[in-house]
mmCIF file of C-alpha atoms and ligand atoms in Angstrom:
data_model
loop_
_atom_site.group_PDB
_atom_site.id
_atom_site.type_symbol
_atom_site.label_atom_id
_atom_site.label_comp_id
_atom_site.label_asym_id
_atom_site.label_seq_id
_atom_site.Cartn_x
_atom_site.Cartn_y
_atom_site.Cartn_z
ATOM 1 C CA MET A 1 22.017 17.776 -25.883
ATOM 2 C CA GLU A 2 21.671 21.639 -26.260
ATOM 3 C CA GLY A 3 20.129 23.549 -24.501
ATOM 4 C CA LYS A 4 19.605 21.380 -21.835
ATOM 5 C CA LEU A 5 21.479 23.729 -19.185
ATOM 6 C CA TYR A 6 20.702 19.953 -16.442
ATOM 7 C CA TYR A 7 23.809 18.193 -18.562
ATOM 8 C CA GLN A 8 26.080 21.343 -18.709
ATOM 9 C CA ASP A 9 25.490 21.605 -14.337
ATOM 10 C CA ALA A 10 23.447 19.705 -12.329
ATOM 11 C CA TYR A 11 23.105 22.396 -9.815
ATOM 12 C CA ILE A 12 21.626 25.067 -11.681
ATOM 13 C CA GLN A 13 18.439 26.134 -9.825
ATOM 14 C CA SER A 14 17.283 29.619 -11.773
ATOM 15 C CA PHE A 15 17.784 30.042 -15.515
ATOM 16 C CA THR A 16 16.503 32.787 -17.772
ATOM 17 C CA ALA A 17 15.710 32.104 -21.243
ATOM 18 C CA GLN A 18 13.920 32.398 -24.764
ATOM 19 C CA VAL A 19 10.750 31.526 -25.088
ATOM 20 C CA VAL A 20 10.134 29.654 -28.403
ATOM 21 C CA LYS A 21 7.021 28.738 -28.459
ATOM 22 C CA GLN A 22 3.771 28.681 -27.114
ATOM 23 C CA GLU A 23 1.177 25.812 -27.379
ATOM 24 C CA GLN A 24 -1.635 22.991 -26.432
ATOM 25 C CA ASP A 25 -1.257 20.365 -26.828
ATOM 26 C CA ARG A 26 -4.596 18.056 -28.050
ATOM 27 C CA ALA A 27 -5.363 17.760 -24.225
ATOM 28 C CA GLY A 28 -5.737 21.827 -24.372
ATOM 29 C CA ASN A 29 -2.699 21.894 -21.405
ATOM 30 C CA TRP A 30 -0.841 24.842 -22.204
ATOM 31 C CA TYR A 31 2.833 25.106 -22.505
ATOM 32 C CA ILE A 32 6.031 26.914 -22.852
ATOM 33 C CA VAL A 33 9.037 25.369 -25.341
ATOM 34 C CA LEU A 34 12.739 28.163 -23.470
ATOM 35 C CA LYS A 35 15.631 28.094 -26.005
ATOM 36 C CA GLN A 36 17.561 26.556 -22.794
ATOM 37 C CA THR A 37 16.308 24.381 -19.941
ATOM 38 C CA ALA A 38 16.933 23.360 -16.847
ATOM 39 C CA PHE A 39 14.169 21.867 -16.491
ATOM 40 C CA TYR A 40 14.360 18.075 -16.467
ATOM 41 C CA PRO A 41 12.002 16.307 -18.344
ATOM 42 C CA THR A 42 9.863 12.860 -17.021
ATOM 43 C CA GLY A 43 12.687 9.617 -18.075
ATOM 44 C CA GLY A 44 15.895 7.422 -17.646
ATOM 45 C CA GLY A 45 13.611 6.718 -14.097
ATOM 46 C CA GLN A 46 13.736 9.696 -13.101
ATOM 47 C CA PRO A 47 10.430 12.175 -12.337
ATOM 48 C CA HIS A 48 9.986 15.846 -13.979
ATOM 49 C CA ASP A 49 10.983 18.926 -12.222
ATOM 50 C CA LEU A 50 8.509 21.690 -10.714
ATOM 51 C CA GLY A 51 9.195 25.391 -10.170
ATOM 52 C CA THR A 52 8.204 28.402 -11.727
ATOM 53 C CA ILE A 53 8.933 29.650 -14.826
ATOM 54 C CA GLU A 54 8.106 33.999 -14.195
ATOM 55 C CA ASP A 55 6.174 33.459 -11.262
ATOM 56 C CA GLN A 56 4.017 30.917 -12.548
ATOM 57 C CA GLN A 57 3.502 27.218 -11.112
ATOM 58 C CA VAL A 58 5.409 24.085 -13.916
ATOM 59 C CA VAL A 59 2.807 21.461 -13.345
ATOM 60 C CA ASN A 60 4.811 18.818 -15.663
ATOM 61 C CA VAL A 61 7.927 18.751 -17.627
ATOM 62 C CA GLU A 62 7.989 16.338 -20.928
ATOM 63 C CA GLU A 63 10.646 15.848 -23.451
ATOM 64 C CA VAL A 64 7.972 15.386 -27.103
ATOM 65 C CA ALA A 65 9.357 14.974 -30.444
ATOM 66 C CA GLY A 66 12.941 16.805 -29.606
ATOM 67 C CA GLU A 67 12.065 19.372 -27.633
ATOM 68 C CA ILE A 68 10.951 19.968 -23.993
ATOM 69 C CA ARG A 69 7.378 21.346 -23.071
ATOM 70 C CA HIS A 70 6.965 22.529 -19.798
ATOM 71 C CA TYR A 71 3.059 22.659 -18.905
ATOM 72 C CA LEU A 72 2.356 25.709 -17.004
ATOM 73 C CA ASP A 73 -0.887 26.296 -14.707
ATOM 74 C CA ARG A 74 -2.599 28.808 -17.179
ATOM 75 C CA PRO A 75 -0.665 30.370 -20.192
ATOM 76 C CA LEU A 76 1.949 33.301 -20.179
ATOM 77 C CA GLN A 77 0.895 36.856 -21.167
ATOM 78 C CA ASP A 78 4.223 38.241 -22.401
ATOM 79 C CA LEU A 79 6.454 35.863 -24.349
ATOM 80 C CA GLY A 80 8.604 38.799 -26.382
ATOM 81 C CA LYS A 81 11.165 39.325 -23.011
ATOM 82 C CA GLU A 82 13.308 37.027 -21.398
ATOM 83 C CA VAL A 83 11.065 34.523 -19.219
ATOM 84 C CA SER A 84 13.171 33.655 -15.879
ATOM 85 C CA GLY A 85 12.732 30.111 -14.358
ATOM 86 C CA ILE A 86 13.940 28.588 -10.539
ATOM 87 C CA ILE A 87 13.944 24.919 -10.155
ATOM 88 C CA ASN A 88 12.182 23.583 -7.406
ATOM 89 C CA TRP A 89 15.318 22.386 -5.684
ATOM 90 C CA LYS A 90 14.857 20.069 -2.963
ATOM 91 C CA ARG A 91 13.034 18.568 -5.102
ATOM 92 C CA ARG A 92 15.586 17.982 -7.876
ATOM 93 C CA PHE A 93 18.277 17.176 -5.555
ATOM 94 C CA ASP A 94 15.834 14.000 -3.672
ATOM 95 C CA HIS A 95 16.132 13.039 -7.313
ATOM 96 C CA MET A 96 20.010 13.216 -7.296
ATOM 97 C CA GLN A 97 20.578 11.244 -4.486
ATOM 98 C CA GLN A 98 17.979 8.677 -5.062
ATOM 99 C CA HIS A 99 19.253 7.985 -8.887
ATOM 100 C CA ALA A 100 22.916 8.288 -7.935
ATOM 101 C CA GLY A 101 22.108 6.526 -5.253
ATOM 102 C CA GLN A 102 20.236 3.521 -7.314
ATOM 103 C CA HIS A 103 23.650 3.424 -9.484
ATOM 104 C CA ILE A 104 25.167 2.075 -6.398
ATOM 105 C CA LEU A 105 22.899 -0.002 -5.090
ATOM 106 C CA SER A 106 22.634 -1.402 -8.129
ATOM 107 C CA ALA A 107 26.553 -1.248 -9.175
ATOM 108 C CA ALA A 108 26.391 -3.105 -5.488
ATOM 109 C CA PHE A 109 24.845 -6.413 -5.938
ATOM 110 C CA ASP A 110 26.014 -6.733 -9.683
ATOM 111 C CA HIS A 111 29.545 -7.272 -8.352
ATOM 112 C CA LEU A 112 29.442 -9.268 -5.228
ATOM 113 C CA PHE A 113 26.921 -11.498 -6.467
ATOM 114 C CA ALA A 114 26.213 -10.306 -10.474
ATOM 115 C CA PHE A 115 22.833 -9.816 -9.428
ATOM 116 C CA LYS A 116 21.467 -7.398 -12.533
ATOM 117 C CA THR A 117 19.198 -4.556 -12.267
ATOM 118 C CA VAL A 118 16.361 -5.078 -14.823
ATOM 119 C CA SER A 119 14.045 -2.804 -13.842
ATOM 120 C CA PHE A 120 13.750 1.084 -11.552
ATOM 121 C CA HIS A 121 11.596 3.030 -9.607
ATOM 122 C CA LEU A 122 11.996 6.004 -8.024
ATOM 123 C CA GLY A 123 8.804 7.226 -5.839
ATOM 124 C CA ASN A 124 7.608 10.135 -3.481
ATOM 125 C CA GLU A 125 8.022 8.049 -0.907
ATOM 126 C CA LEU A 126 10.610 5.138 -1.539
ATOM 127 C CA LEU A 127 12.258 3.369 -4.385
ATOM 128 C CA THR A 128 12.484 -0.680 -6.092
ATOM 129 C CA ILE A 129 15.324 -2.315 -7.887
ATOM 130 C CA ASP A 130 14.148 -5.210 -9.307
ATOM 131 C CA LEU A 131 16.940 -8.240 -9.603
ATOM 132 C CA GLU A 132 17.445 -10.950 -12.129
ATOM 133 C CA THR A 133 17.083 -13.578 -9.254
ATOM 134 C CA GLU A 134 14.641 -15.491 -8.161
ATOM 135 C CA SER A 135 15.884 -15.460 -4.280
ATOM 136 C CA LEU A 136 18.674 -13.515 -2.430
ATOM 137 C CA THR A 137 19.653 -14.002 1.299
ATOM 138 C CA GLU A 138 18.980 -11.595 4.894
ATOM 139 C CA LYS A 139 23.602 -12.058 4.198
ATOM 140 C CA GLU A 140 23.936 -11.417 0.565
ATOM 141 C CA ALA A 141 21.395 -8.045 1.419
ATOM 142 C CA LYS A 142 23.163 -6.747 4.077
ATOM 143 C CA LYS A 143 26.759 -7.042 2.426
ATOM 144 C CA ALA A 144 25.551 -4.800 -1.061
ATOM 145 C CA GLU A 145 23.974 -2.512 1.698
ATOM 146 C CA GLU A 146 27.224 -2.256 3.515
ATOM 147 C CA LEU A 147 29.177 -2.057 0.061
ATOM 148 C CA ALA A 148 26.755 0.612 -1.106
ATOM 149 C CA ASN A 149 27.835 2.565 1.927
ATOM 150 C CA GLN A 150 31.242 1.677 1.185
ATOM 151 C CA ILE A 151 31.649 3.751 -1.892
ATOM 152 C CA ILE A 152 29.295 6.847 -0.532
ATOM 153 C CA LEU A 153 31.611 7.688 2.793
ATOM 154 C CA GLU A 154 34.704 7.306 0.307
ATOM 155 C CA ASN A 155 32.585 10.010 -1.465
ATOM 156 C CA ARG A 156 34.103 9.394 -5.185
ATOM 157 C CA PRO A 157 33.626 11.715 -8.284
ATOM 158 C CA ILE A 158 30.118 10.586 -10.683
ATOM 159 C CA GLU A 159 31.226 11.901 -13.648
ATOM 160 C CA THR A 160 29.216 11.728 -16.844
ATOM 161 C CA LYS A 161 30.885 11.882 -20.732
ATOM 162 C CA TRP A 162 29.066 11.443 -23.991
ATOM 163 C CA VAL A 163 30.849 8.520 -26.003
ATOM 164 C CA SER A 164 30.637 7.428 -29.463
ATOM 165 C CA GLU A 165 28.725 4.328 -29.505
ATOM 166 C CA GLU A 166 31.917 3.145 -30.879
ATOM 167 C CA GLU A 167 33.845 4.009 -27.871
ATOM 168 C CA LEU A 168 31.437 1.723 -25.954
ATOM 169 C CA SER A 169 33.772 -0.965 -26.537
ATOM 170 C CA GLN A 170 36.905 0.940 -23.551
ATOM 171 C CA TYR A 171 34.691 0.567 -20.985
ATOM 172 C CA SER A 172 32.527 -1.734 -18.959
ATOM 173 C CA LEU A 173 29.055 -1.767 -18.734
ATOM 174 C CA ARG A 174 26.969 -3.109 -15.998
ATOM 175 C CA LYS A 175 23.880 -2.585 -18.614
ATOM 176 C CA GLU A 176 23.722 -2.662 -22.650
ATOM 177 C CA THR A 177 22.328 0.794 -23.104
ATOM 178 C CA LYS A 178 18.932 0.950 -25.692
ATOM 179 C CA VAL A 179 20.621 4.681 -27.493
ATOM 180 C CA LYS A 180 22.656 3.921 -30.647
ATOM 181 C CA GLU A 181 23.802 7.874 -30.838
ATOM 182 C CA ASP A 182 24.551 10.246 -28.337
ATOM 183 C CA ILE A 183 25.536 7.492 -25.575
ATOM 184 C CA ARG A 184 25.866 9.028 -21.907
ATOM 185 C CA LEU A 185 27.906 7.695 -19.678
ATOM 186 C CA VAL A 186 27.746 7.504 -15.598
ATOM 187 C CA ILE A 187 31.030 6.962 -14.377
ATOM 188 C CA ILE A 188 31.506 5.744 -10.905
ATOM 189 C CA PRO A 189 35.494 5.372 -11.254
ATOM 190 C CA ASP A 190 36.387 2.117 -10.988
ATOM 191 C CA PHE A 191 33.311 1.049 -9.893
ATOM 192 C CA ASP A 192 30.156 1.865 -12.181
ATOM 193 C CA ASP A 193 30.055 2.428 -16.059
ATOM 194 C CA ASN A 194 26.507 2.478 -16.910
ATOM 195 C CA GLY A 195 24.184 4.398 -19.886
ATOM 196 C CA CYS A 196 22.012 7.494 -18.248
ATOM 197 C CA GLY A 197 20.549 10.181 -18.565
ATOM 198 C CA GLY A 198 19.514 11.621 -15.437
ATOM 199 C CA THR A 199 20.472 13.647 -13.000
ATOM 200 C CA HIS A 200 23.280 12.516 -10.454
ATOM 201 C CA PRO A 201 25.185 14.848 -7.821
ATOM 202 C CA LYS A 202 29.236 14.979 -8.606
ATOM 203 C CA ALA A 203 30.186 12.761 -5.576
ATOM 204 C CA THR A 204 28.932 9.560 -4.692
ATOM 205 C CA GLY A 205 29.202 11.275 -0.433
ATOM 206 C CA GLU A 206 26.395 13.697 -1.572
ATOM 207 C CA VAL A 207 23.819 10.513 -2.172
ATOM 208 C CA PHE A 208 25.053 10.235 1.696
ATOM 209 C CA ALA A 209 23.545 7.058 2.625
ATOM 210 C CA ILE A 210 21.118 4.215 1.088
ATOM 211 C CA LYS A 211 18.738 1.897 3.794
ATOM 212 C CA ILE A 212 17.274 -1.842 2.087
ATOM 213 C CA LEU A 213 13.760 -1.593 3.887
ATOM 214 C CA ASP A 214 12.683 -5.180 2.262
ATOM 215 C CA TRP A 215 12.617 -7.589 -0.629
ATOM 216 C CA GLU A 216 9.754 -10.074 -2.303
ATOM 217 C CA LYS A 217 9.580 -12.206 -4.892
ATOM 218 C CA GLN A 218 7.837 -10.984 -8.164
ATOM 219 C CA LYS A 219 7.535 -13.851 -10.843
ATOM 220 C CA LYS A 220 11.905 -14.844 -11.787
ATOM 221 C CA LYS A 221 13.016 -12.182 -9.514
ATOM 222 C CA THR A 222 13.830 -10.379 -6.638
ATOM 223 C CA ARG A 223 11.941 -6.365 -5.931
ATOM 224 C CA VAL A 224 13.784 -4.610 -3.863
ATOM 225 C CA GLN A 225 13.052 -1.239 -1.242
ATOM 226 C CA PHE A 226 15.448 1.149 -0.333
ATOM 227 C CA VAL A 227 15.591 5.008 0.534
ATOM 228 C CA CYS A 228 18.910 6.869 0.054
ATOM 229 C CA GLY A 229 19.659 10.552 1.124
ATOM 230 C CA ASN A 230 17.134 12.235 3.374
ATOM 231 C CA ARG A 231 14.952 9.975 2.587
ATOM 232 C CA VAL A 232 16.728 7.541 4.744
ATOM 233 C CA ILE A 233 15.927 10.501 7.929
ATOM 234 C CA LYS A 234 13.043 10.501 6.858
ATOM 235 C CA GLN A 235 11.683 7.042 7.692
ATOM 236 C CA LEU A 236 14.193 7.172 10.373
ATOM 237 C CA ASP A 237 12.061 9.128 11.826
ATOM 238 C CA GLN A 238 8.364 7.727 10.632
ATOM 239 C CA LYS A 239 9.843 4.442 11.962
ATOM 240 C CA GLN A 240 10.750 5.832 15.612
ATOM 241 C CA LYS A 241 7.353 7.655 15.932
ATOM 242 C CA VAL A 242 6.459 4.454 15.585
ATOM 243 C CA LEU A 243 8.666 2.657 17.596
ATOM 244 C CA LEU A 244 8.424 4.638 20.427
ATOM 245 C CA GLU A 245 4.171 4.563 20.213
ATOM 246 C CA LEU A 246 4.523 0.886 20.552
ATOM 247 C CA THR A 247 6.497 1.092 23.235
ATOM 248 C CA LYS A 248 4.508 3.271 25.747
ATOM 249 C CA LEU A 249 1.175 1.502 24.648
ATOM 250 C CA LEU A 250 3.269 -1.949 25.401
ATOM 251 C CA ASN A 251 4.636 -0.453 28.310
ATOM 252 C CA ALA A 252 8.109 -2.706 26.896
ATOM 253 C CA PRO A 253 11.454 -1.610 26.439
ATOM 254 C CA GLU A 254 11.958 -1.435 22.396
ATOM 255 C CA LYS A 255 14.110 -4.823 22.362
ATOM 256 C CA GLU A 256 11.299 -6.864 24.555
ATOM 257 C CA MET A 257 8.469 -5.122 22.204
ATOM 258 C CA GLU A 258 8.709 -8.037 19.882
ATOM 259 C CA GLN A 259 7.927 -10.297 23.131
ATOM 260 C CA ALA A 260 5.531 -7.907 24.284
ATOM 261 C CA THR A 261 3.822 -8.210 21.123
ATOM 262 C CA GLN A 262 3.466 -11.758 20.955
ATOM 263 C CA ARG A 263 1.798 -11.786 24.408
ATOM 264 C CA LEU A 264 -0.167 -9.946 23.326
ATOM 265 C CA LEU A 265 -1.874 -11.311 20.989
ATOM 266 C CA GLU A 266 -1.619 -14.698 22.783
ATOM 267 C CA ASN A 267 -3.563 -13.166 25.370
ATOM 268 C CA GLY A 268 -6.414 -12.007 23.465
ATOM 269 C CA LYS A 269 -6.621 -15.223 21.845
ATOM 270 C CA MET A 270 -7.190 -16.861 24.833
ATOM 271 C CA ALA A 271 -9.682 -13.938 26.413
ATOM 272 C CA GLU A 272 -11.935 -14.834 22.860
ATOM 273 C CA LYS A 273 -11.887 -18.934 23.946
ATOM 274 C CA LEU A 274 -12.879 -18.184 27.117
ATOM 275 C CA LEU A 275 -15.649 -15.891 26.148
ATOM 276 C CA GLU A 276 -17.062 -18.489 23.409
ATOM 277 C CA GLN A 277 -16.379 -20.599 26.628
ATOM 278 C CA LEU A 278 -18.505 -19.112 28.878
ATOM 279 C CA GLN A 279 -21.121 -17.662 25.926
ATOM 280 C CA GLU A 280 -22.351 -21.585 25.576
ATOM 281 C CA ARG A 281 -22.143 -21.690 29.027
ATOM 282 C CA LEU A 282 -24.518 -18.990 29.277
ATOM 283 C CA LEU A 283 -26.560 -20.518 26.904
ATOM 284 C CA GLN A 284 -27.164 -23.643 27.931
ATOM 285 C CA TYR A 285 -27.938 -21.972 31.152
ATOM 286 C CA GLU A 286 -30.608 -19.730 29.163
ATOM 287 C CA ALA A 287 -31.729 -22.855 27.488
ATOM 288 C CA LYS A 288 -32.566 -24.787 31.309
ATOM 289 C CA ASP A 289 -34.560 -20.902 31.815
ATOM 290 C CA LEU A 290 -37.101 -21.048 29.386
ATOM 291 C CA LEU A 291 -37.820 -24.906 29.534
ATOM 292 C CA GLN A 292 -37.969 -24.618 34.050
ATOM 293 C CA LYS A 293 -40.438 -21.007 32.735
ATOM 294 C CA SER A 294 -42.629 -22.671 29.853
ATOM 295 C CA GLU A 295 -45.472 -23.912 31.769
ATOM 296 C CA GLN A 296 -46.678 -26.961 29.501
ATOM 297 C CA LYS A 297 -43.199 -27.773 29.736
ATOM 298 C CA LYS A 298 -43.477 -27.993 25.520
ATOM 299 C CA LEU A 299 -44.269 -24.323 23.475
ATOM 300 C CA ILE A 300 -41.400 -22.072 24.146
ATOM 301 C CA GLY A 301 -42.087 -18.482 22.506
ATOM 302 C CA GLU A 302 -39.888 -15.361 23.350
ATOM 303 C CA VAL A 303 -38.942 -12.573 21.482
ATOM 304 C CA PHE A 304 -35.301 -11.082 21.629
ATOM 305 C CA GLN A 305 -33.340 -7.891 20.121
ATOM 306 C CA ASN A 306 -30.258 -7.811 18.300
ATOM 307 C CA ARG A 307 -29.750 -11.217 18.534
ATOM 308 C CA THR A 308 -27.728 -13.047 15.975
ATOM 309 C CA ILE A 309 -29.619 -16.072 14.348
ATOM 310 C CA GLN A 310 -26.497 -18.149 14.960
ATOM 311 C CA GLU A 311 -27.655 -17.635 18.714
ATOM 312 C CA LEU A 312 -30.790 -18.538 18.923
ATOM 313 C CA GLN A 313 -29.996 -21.349 16.722
ATOM 314 C CA LYS A 314 -27.934 -22.378 19.450
ATOM 315 C CA LEU A 315 -30.086 -21.747 22.205
ATOM 316 C CA ALA A 316 -33.314 -23.997 20.337
ATOM 317 C CA ARG A 317 -31.005 -26.826 19.813
ATOM 318 C CA LEU A 318 -29.976 -27.283 23.446
ATOM 319 C CA ILE A 319 -33.622 -26.784 24.155
ATOM 320 C CA THR A 320 -34.708 -29.318 22.056
ATOM 321 C CA SER A 321 -32.320 -32.092 22.851
ATOM 322 C CA GLU A 322 -32.474 -31.965 25.963
ATOM 323 C CA GLU A 323 -36.656 -31.711 26.295
ATOM 324 C CA GLU A 324 -37.625 -33.705 22.949
ATOM 325 C CA THR A 325 -40.520 -32.922 23.163
ATOM 326 C CA ALA A 326 -40.336 -28.640 22.785
ATOM 327 C CA ILE A 327 -41.578 -26.256 20.527
ATOM 328 C CA VAL A 328 -39.544 -23.530 20.001
ATOM 329 C CA PHE A 329 -40.022 -20.275 18.843
ATOM 330 C CA PHE A 330 -37.903 -17.432 18.731
ATOM 331 C CA VAL A 331 -38.185 -14.137 16.656
ATOM 332 C CA SER A 332 -35.718 -11.897 17.036
ATOM 333 C CA GLN A 333 -36.035 -8.239 15.965
ATOM 334 C CA ASN A 334 -32.763 -6.826 14.560
ATOM 335 C CA GLU A 335 -33.077 -3.662 13.424
ATOM 336 C CA ASN A 336 -35.553 -3.107 9.921
ATOM 337 C CA ARG A 337 -35.276 -6.866 10.030
ATOM 338 C CA LEU A 338 -37.419 -9.892 11.988
ATOM 339 C CA GLN A 339 -35.351 -13.077 12.153
ATOM 340 C CA LEU A 340 -37.057 -16.124 12.894
ATOM 341 C CA VAL A 341 -35.835 -19.708 13.788
ATOM 342 C CA CYS A 342 -38.315 -22.145 14.901
ATOM 343 C CA ALA A 343 -37.177 -26.179 16.463
ATOM 344 C CA ARG A 344 -39.332 -28.519 17.666
ATOM 345 C CA GLY A 345 -37.323 -31.557 19.924
ATOM 346 C CA ALA A 346 -37.199 -35.114 18.651
ATOM 347 C CA ALA A 347 -40.965 -36.397 19.835
ATOM 348 C CA GLY A 348 -42.528 -33.863 18.058
ATOM 349 C CA MET A 349 -44.939 -34.396 14.720
ATOM 350 C CA GLU A 350 -44.961 -30.570 14.008
ATOM 351 C CA ASN A 351 -44.068 -29.947 10.097
ATOM 352 C CA MET A 352 -41.475 -26.260 11.791
ATOM 353 C CA LYS A 353 -40.467 -25.667 7.983
ATOM 354 C CA LYS A 354 -44.423 -26.112 7.499
ATOM 355 C CA VAL A 355 -44.788 -23.583 9.199
ATOM 356 C CA ILE A 356 -41.537 -21.172 8.772
ATOM 357 C CA ALA A 357 -43.509 -20.929 5.573
ATOM 358 C CA ASN A 358 -46.119 -19.482 6.255
ATOM 359 C CA ALA A 359 -44.700 -16.795 8.293
ATOM 360 C CA LEU A 360 -42.076 -15.586 5.982
ATOM 361 C CA PRO A 361 -44.756 -14.153 3.073
ATOM 362 C CA LEU A 362 -45.814 -12.153 6.081
ATOM 363 C CA ILE A 363 -42.447 -9.933 6.150
ATOM 364 C CA ASN A 364 -41.558 -10.337 2.420
ATOM 365 C CA GLY A 365 -38.783 -13.273 3.692
ATOM 366 C CA LYS A 366 -35.893 -16.032 2.984
ATOM 367 C CA GLY A 367 -35.976 -18.654 3.988
ATOM 368 C CA GLY A 368 -36.511 -22.587 4.790
ATOM 369 C CA GLY A 369 -35.210 -26.060 6.367
ATOM 370 C CA SER A 370 -36.065 -29.545 8.135
ATOM 371 C CA ASP A 371 -39.360 -30.951 9.567
ATOM 372 C CA SER A 372 -37.248 -30.692 12.660
ATOM 373 C CA PHE A 373 -36.147 -27.003 12.227
ATOM 374 C CA ALA A 374 -35.422 -24.371 10.282
ATOM 375 C CA GLN A 375 -35.170 -20.281 9.913
ATOM 376 C CA GLY A 376 -35.753 -17.417 7.964
ATOM 377 C CA GLY A 377 -35.625 -13.219 8.439
ATOM 378 C CA GLY A 378 -37.248 -10.728 6.672
ATOM 379 C CA GLU A 379 -38.619 -6.690 6.668
ATOM 380 C CA ALA A 380 -39.933 -6.047 10.012
ATOM 381 C CA LEU A 381 -43.623 -5.259 8.339
ATOM 382 C CA MET A 382 -45.171 -6.386 12.655
ATOM 383 C CA SER A 383 -43.848 -6.008 16.041
ATOM 384 C CA GLY A 384 -41.207 -9.412 17.153
ATOM 385 C CA GLU A 385 -44.639 -9.872 19.478
ATOM 386 C CA GLN A 386 -47.633 -10.389 16.759
ATOM 387 C CA MET A 387 -45.142 -12.489 14.700
ATOM 388 C CA LEU A 388 -44.584 -15.143 17.992
ATOM 389 C CA GLN A 389 -48.302 -15.180 18.117
ATOM 390 C CA HIS A 390 -48.737 -15.921 14.534
ATOM 391 C CA LEU A 391 -46.638 -18.449 14.922
ATOM 392 C CA LEU A 392 -47.735 -19.824 18.186
ATOM 393 C CA GLU A 393 -51.244 -20.101 17.057
ATOM 394 C CA SER A 394 -50.080 -22.319 13.731
ATOM 395 C CA THR A 395 -49.388 -25.083 15.830
ATOM 396 C CA LYS A 396 -53.114 -24.766 17.881
HETATM 397 ZN ZN1 ZN B 401 20.872 7.646 -13.206
#
């Protein structure tokens, strides 16, 4: 603990210290070790501090083999004098709020439902705890959130104590400690005793608020997503912006947003269905039109631009089922590709599989089908008209 100023007082934002050493780690990153420091290193689920030392950026802080390494963006020049360090307080205080909030919420779940917290993650935006339960109801989540916020409102002190393993028996720890000596307890009187090496505010009121956002089943556990402190305001702000935008877009008040969205989705589905029906009818007209246009009412050849092969297949089927003596050759030019559909009615004798097999090599194409219906595609190595001529000639 010696030299760890953040344990003496978590509110120290600036300090001075002698440099013990400056070295590079195996990856070639420069770091300095100080006689004392207020920079909190990564640990106990809490991310490291940021800030400056002698106006140089501290980019990472890690505790390795008992020394606290302050990684700097470039090495320090003057190591002889005392250096001054300044913590990025906004980041640190946020971590203190989140960390203490997690203690409170975990304790609330434990008190109310005996759901143990088995892991904790403090992310940039959100926090998660994994509870040892396979399910969590809306009611349970609400109750835990209410109790946690009640503890915050009561502004109870948050105390820290260093104890030995023997002294531990005087406390009822929420979770067994991993450390066996110099155990640091974080205590919220009459509510929570927990072993923890992180930084916390001096009273629960500073956590400000806790809001559970969501939860999901994770194997045999439940992962609860939440935020504390100023992040609650940030979340409210983000969500409010989205909501306001949606109320404008949907032209509905906030409370009716759900119905308005449902209506929109249903309308979309109906429009889609209608469009499908109209397309189908249009194809039927197109099929009739092509049949009428064909002189012998038998051989129909067309070149299209940018039509899907599915659409042309449908159109060819409509024609051949309407007129059993019809032969259909469709070519569609889609950018640098040619797509072919060759079909005949039930009364025809021509082999469409053979026709397409003769045509495809001309365009490095692939395809196949049956005697009466075949399709394929390849590169546009010739025009659609040229390809159609080739197909028409193959039936002569
Ligand atoms: Zn803690």
